[in-house]
CSV table of N, CA and C in Angstrom, one decimal:
chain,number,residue,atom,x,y,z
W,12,UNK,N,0.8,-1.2,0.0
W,12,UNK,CA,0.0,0.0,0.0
W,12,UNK,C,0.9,1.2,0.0
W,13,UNK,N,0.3,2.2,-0.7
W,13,UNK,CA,1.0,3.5,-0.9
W,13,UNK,C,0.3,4.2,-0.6
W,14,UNK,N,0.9,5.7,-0.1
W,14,UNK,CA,-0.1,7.0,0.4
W,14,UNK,C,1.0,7.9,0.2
W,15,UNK,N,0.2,8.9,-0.6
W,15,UNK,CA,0.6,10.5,-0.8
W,15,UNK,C,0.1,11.0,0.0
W,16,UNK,N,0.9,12.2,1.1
W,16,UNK,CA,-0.3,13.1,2.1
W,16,UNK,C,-0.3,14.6,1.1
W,17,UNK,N,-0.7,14.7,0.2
W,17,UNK,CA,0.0,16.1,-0.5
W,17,UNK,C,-0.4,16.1,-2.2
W,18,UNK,N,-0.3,17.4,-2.7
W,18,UNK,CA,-0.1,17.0,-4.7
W,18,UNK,C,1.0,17.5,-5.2
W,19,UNK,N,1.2,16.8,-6.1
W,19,UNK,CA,2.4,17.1,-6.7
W,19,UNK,C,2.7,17.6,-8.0
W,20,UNK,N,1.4,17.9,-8.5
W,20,UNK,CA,2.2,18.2,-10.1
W,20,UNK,C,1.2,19.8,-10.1
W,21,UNK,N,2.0,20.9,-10.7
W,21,UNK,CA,1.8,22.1,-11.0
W,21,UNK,C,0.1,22.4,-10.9
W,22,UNK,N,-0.3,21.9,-11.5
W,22,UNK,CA,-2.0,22.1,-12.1
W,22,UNK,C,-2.7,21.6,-10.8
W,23,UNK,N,-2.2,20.4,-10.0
W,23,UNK,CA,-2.8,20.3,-8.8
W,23,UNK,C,-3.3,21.3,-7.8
W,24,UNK,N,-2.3,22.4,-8.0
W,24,UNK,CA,-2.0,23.1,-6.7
W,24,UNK,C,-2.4,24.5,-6.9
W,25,UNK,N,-3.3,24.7,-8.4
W,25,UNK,CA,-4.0,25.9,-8.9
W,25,UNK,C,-5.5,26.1,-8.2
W,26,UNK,N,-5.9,25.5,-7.7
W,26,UNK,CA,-7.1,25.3,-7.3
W,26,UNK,C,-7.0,25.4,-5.2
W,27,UNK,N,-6.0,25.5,-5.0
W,27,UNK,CA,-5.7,25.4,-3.2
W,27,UNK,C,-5.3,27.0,-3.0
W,28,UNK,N,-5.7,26.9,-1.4
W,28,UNK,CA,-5.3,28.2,-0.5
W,28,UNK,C,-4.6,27.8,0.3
W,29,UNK,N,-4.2,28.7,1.1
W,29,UNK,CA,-3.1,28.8,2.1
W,29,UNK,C,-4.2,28.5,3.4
W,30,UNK,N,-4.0,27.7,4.3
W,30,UNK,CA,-4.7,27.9,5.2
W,30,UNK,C,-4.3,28.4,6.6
W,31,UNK,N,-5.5,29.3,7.7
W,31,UNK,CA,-5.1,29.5,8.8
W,31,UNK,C,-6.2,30.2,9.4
W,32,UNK,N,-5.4,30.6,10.9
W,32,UNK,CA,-6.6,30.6,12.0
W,32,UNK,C,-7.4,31.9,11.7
W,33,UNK,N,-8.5,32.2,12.3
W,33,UNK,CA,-9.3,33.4,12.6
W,33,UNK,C,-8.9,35.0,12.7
W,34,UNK,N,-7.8,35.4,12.2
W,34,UNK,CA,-7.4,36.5,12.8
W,34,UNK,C,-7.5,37.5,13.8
W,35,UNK,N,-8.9,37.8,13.5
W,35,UNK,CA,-9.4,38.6,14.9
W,35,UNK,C,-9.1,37.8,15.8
W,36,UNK,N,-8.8,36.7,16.0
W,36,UNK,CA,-9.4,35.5,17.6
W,36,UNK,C,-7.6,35.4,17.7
W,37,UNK,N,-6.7,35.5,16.5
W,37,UNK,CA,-5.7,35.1,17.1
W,37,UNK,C,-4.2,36.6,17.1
W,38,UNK,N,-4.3,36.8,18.1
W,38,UNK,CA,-3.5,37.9,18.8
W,38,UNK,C,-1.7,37.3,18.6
W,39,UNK,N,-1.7,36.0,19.0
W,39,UNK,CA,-0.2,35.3,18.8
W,39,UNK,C,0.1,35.1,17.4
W,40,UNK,N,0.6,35.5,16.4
W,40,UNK,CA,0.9,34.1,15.1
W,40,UNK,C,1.0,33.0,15.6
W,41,UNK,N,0.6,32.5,16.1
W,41,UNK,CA,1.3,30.9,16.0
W,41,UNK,C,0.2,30.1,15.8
W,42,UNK,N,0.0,29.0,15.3
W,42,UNK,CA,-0.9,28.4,15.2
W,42,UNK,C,-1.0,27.0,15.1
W,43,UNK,N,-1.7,26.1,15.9
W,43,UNK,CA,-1.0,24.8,15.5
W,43,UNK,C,-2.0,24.1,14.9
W,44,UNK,N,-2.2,23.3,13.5
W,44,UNK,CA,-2.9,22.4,12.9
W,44,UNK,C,-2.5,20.9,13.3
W,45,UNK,N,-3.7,20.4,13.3
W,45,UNK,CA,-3.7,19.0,13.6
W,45,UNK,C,-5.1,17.8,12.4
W,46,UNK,N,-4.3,17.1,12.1
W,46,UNK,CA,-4.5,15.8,11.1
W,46,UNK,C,-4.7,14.6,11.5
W,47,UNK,N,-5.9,14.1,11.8
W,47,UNK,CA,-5.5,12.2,12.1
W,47,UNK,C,-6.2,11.4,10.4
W,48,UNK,N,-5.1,11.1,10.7
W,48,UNK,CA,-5.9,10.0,9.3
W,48,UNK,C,-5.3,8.6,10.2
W,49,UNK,N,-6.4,7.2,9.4
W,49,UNK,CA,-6.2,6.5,9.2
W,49,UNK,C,-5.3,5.6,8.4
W,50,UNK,N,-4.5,4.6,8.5
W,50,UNK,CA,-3.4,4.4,7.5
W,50,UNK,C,-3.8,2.8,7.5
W,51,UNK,N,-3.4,2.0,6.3
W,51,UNK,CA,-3.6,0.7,6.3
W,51,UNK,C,-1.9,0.3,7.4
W,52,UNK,N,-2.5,-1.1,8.2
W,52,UNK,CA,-1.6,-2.0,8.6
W,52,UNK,C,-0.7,-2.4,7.5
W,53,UNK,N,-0.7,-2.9,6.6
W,53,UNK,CA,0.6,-2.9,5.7
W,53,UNK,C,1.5,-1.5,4.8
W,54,UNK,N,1.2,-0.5,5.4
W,54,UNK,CA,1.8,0.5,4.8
W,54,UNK,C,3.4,0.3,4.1
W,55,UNK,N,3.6,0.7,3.4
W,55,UNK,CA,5.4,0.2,2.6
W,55,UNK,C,5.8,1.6,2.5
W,56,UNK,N,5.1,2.7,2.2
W,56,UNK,CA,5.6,4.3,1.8
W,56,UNK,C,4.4,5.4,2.0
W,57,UNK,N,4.9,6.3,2.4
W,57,UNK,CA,4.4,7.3,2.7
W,57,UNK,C,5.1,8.8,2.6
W,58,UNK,N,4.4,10.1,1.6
W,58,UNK,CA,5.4,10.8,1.2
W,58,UNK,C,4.4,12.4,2.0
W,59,UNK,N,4.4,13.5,2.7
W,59,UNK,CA,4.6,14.5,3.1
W,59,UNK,C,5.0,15.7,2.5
W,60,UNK,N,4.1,16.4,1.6
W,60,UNK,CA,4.3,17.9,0.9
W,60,UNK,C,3.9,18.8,1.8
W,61,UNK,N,5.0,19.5,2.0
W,61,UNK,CA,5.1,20.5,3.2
W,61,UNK,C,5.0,21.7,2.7
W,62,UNK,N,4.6,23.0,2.7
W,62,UNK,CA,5.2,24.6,2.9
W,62,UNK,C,4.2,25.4,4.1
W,63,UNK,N,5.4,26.5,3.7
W,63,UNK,CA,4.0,27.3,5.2
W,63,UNK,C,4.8,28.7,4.3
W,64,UNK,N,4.2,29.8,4.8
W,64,UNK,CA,4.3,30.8,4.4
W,64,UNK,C,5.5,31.6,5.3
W,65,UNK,N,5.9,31.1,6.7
W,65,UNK,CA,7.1,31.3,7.3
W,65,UNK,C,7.4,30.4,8.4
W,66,UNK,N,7.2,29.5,8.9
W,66,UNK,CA,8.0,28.2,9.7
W,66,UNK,C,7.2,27.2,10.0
W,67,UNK,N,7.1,26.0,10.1
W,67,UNK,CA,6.3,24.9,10.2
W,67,UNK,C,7.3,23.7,11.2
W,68,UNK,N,6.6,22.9,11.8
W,68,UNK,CA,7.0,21.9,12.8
W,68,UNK,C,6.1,20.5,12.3
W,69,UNK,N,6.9,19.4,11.9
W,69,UNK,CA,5.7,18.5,11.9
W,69,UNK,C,6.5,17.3,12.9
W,70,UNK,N,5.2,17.0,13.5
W,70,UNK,CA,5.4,16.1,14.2
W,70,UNK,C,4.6,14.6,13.4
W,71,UNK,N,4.9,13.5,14.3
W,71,UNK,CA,4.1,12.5,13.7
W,71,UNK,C,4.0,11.2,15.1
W,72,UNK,N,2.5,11.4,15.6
W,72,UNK,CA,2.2,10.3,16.4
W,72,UNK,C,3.3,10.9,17.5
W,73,UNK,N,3.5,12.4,17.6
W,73,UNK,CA,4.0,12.7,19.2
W,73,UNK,C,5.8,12.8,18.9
W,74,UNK,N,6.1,12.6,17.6
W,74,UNK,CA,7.6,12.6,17.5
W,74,UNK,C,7.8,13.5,16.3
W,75,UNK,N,9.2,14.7,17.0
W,75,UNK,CA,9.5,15.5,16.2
W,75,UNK,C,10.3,14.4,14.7
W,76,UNK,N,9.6,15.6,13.9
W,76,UNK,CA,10.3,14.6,12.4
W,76,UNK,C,10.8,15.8,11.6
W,77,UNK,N,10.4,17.1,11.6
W,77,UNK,CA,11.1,17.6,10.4
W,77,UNK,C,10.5,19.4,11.0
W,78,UNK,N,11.6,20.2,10.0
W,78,UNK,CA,10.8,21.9,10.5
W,78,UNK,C,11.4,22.0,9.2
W,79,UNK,N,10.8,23.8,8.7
W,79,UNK,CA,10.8,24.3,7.7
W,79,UNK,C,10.0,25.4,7.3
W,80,UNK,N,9.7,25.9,6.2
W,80,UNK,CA,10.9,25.7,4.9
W,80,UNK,C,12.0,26.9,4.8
W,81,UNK,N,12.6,26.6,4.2
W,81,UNK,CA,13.8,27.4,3.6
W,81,UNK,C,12.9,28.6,3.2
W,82,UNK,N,13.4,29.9,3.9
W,82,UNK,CA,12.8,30.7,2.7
W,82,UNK,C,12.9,30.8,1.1
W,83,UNK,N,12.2,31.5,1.1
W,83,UNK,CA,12.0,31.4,-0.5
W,83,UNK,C,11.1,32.7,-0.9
W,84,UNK,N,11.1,32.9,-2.0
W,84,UNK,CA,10.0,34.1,-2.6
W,84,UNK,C,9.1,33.7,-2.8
W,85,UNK,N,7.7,34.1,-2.3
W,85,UNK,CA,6.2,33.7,-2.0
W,85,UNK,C,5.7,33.2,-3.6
W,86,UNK,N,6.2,34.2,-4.7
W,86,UNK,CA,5.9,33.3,-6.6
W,86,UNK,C,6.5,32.4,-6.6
W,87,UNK,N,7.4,31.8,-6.2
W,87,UNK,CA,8.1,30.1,-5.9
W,87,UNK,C,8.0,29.4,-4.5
W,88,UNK,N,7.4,29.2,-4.6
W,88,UNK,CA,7.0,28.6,-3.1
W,88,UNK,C,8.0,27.0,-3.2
W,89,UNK,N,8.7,26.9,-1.9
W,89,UNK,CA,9.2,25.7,-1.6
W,89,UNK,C,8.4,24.4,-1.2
W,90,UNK,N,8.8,23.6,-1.1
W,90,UNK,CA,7.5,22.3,-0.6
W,90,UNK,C,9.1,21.4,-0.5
W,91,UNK,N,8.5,20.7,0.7
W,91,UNK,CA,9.5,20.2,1.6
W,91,UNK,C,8.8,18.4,1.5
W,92,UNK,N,9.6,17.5,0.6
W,92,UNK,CA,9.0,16.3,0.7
W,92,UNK,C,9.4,15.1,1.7
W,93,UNK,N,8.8,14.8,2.9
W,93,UNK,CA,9.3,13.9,3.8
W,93,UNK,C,8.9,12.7,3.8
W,94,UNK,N,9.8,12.0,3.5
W,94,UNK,CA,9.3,10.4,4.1
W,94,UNK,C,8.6,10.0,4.8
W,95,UNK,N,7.4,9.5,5.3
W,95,UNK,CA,6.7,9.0,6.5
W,95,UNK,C,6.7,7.7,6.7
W,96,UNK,N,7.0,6.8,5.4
W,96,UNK,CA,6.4,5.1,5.9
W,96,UNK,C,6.8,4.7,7.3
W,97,UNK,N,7.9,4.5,7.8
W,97,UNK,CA,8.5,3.8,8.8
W,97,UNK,C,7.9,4.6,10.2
W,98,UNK,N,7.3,6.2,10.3
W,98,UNK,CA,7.0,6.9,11.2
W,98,UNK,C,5.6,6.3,11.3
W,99,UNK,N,4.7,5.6,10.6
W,99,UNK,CA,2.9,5.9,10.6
W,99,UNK,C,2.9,4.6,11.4
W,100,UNK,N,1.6,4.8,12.2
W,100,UNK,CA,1.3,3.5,13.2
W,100,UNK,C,-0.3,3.5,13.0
């Protein structure tokens, strides 16, 4: 079994926004998003398309795995691809 968390080709990514909290409600930047998915028991690979607009933390199942991105200029946006198989439970 295979699982992409993310898209990957140009035209995919014409159609998406950036997402985030309430503004008025949030006084701190900081914001933390949270994901549960379900994964099959035989997982073999799992891949992670990452950006944020200026720093990100991902954890996985409570363990630091990766920060980022590099800056970059907001018309080229970076996307940060991480391995997950061996991290998903």
């Amino acid at each position: 079994t295979f699982i992409n968390l993310g898209l990957v080709k140009s035209q995919d990514w014409s159609n998406t926004n950036w997402i985030w909290a309430d503004k008025s409600k949030n006084k701190i930047p900081v914001v933390l998003f949270r994901k549960s998915v379900e994964v099959p028991s035989d997982i073999k690979k799992a891949t992670a398309y990452i950006s944020a607009d200026s720093k990100y933390k991902l954890f996985i199942n409570g363990k630091y795995v990766s920060n980022g991105p590099d800056k970059c200029n907001p018309d080229y946006q970076n996307i940060d691809t991480i391995q997950l198989g061996k991290l998903l439970r």
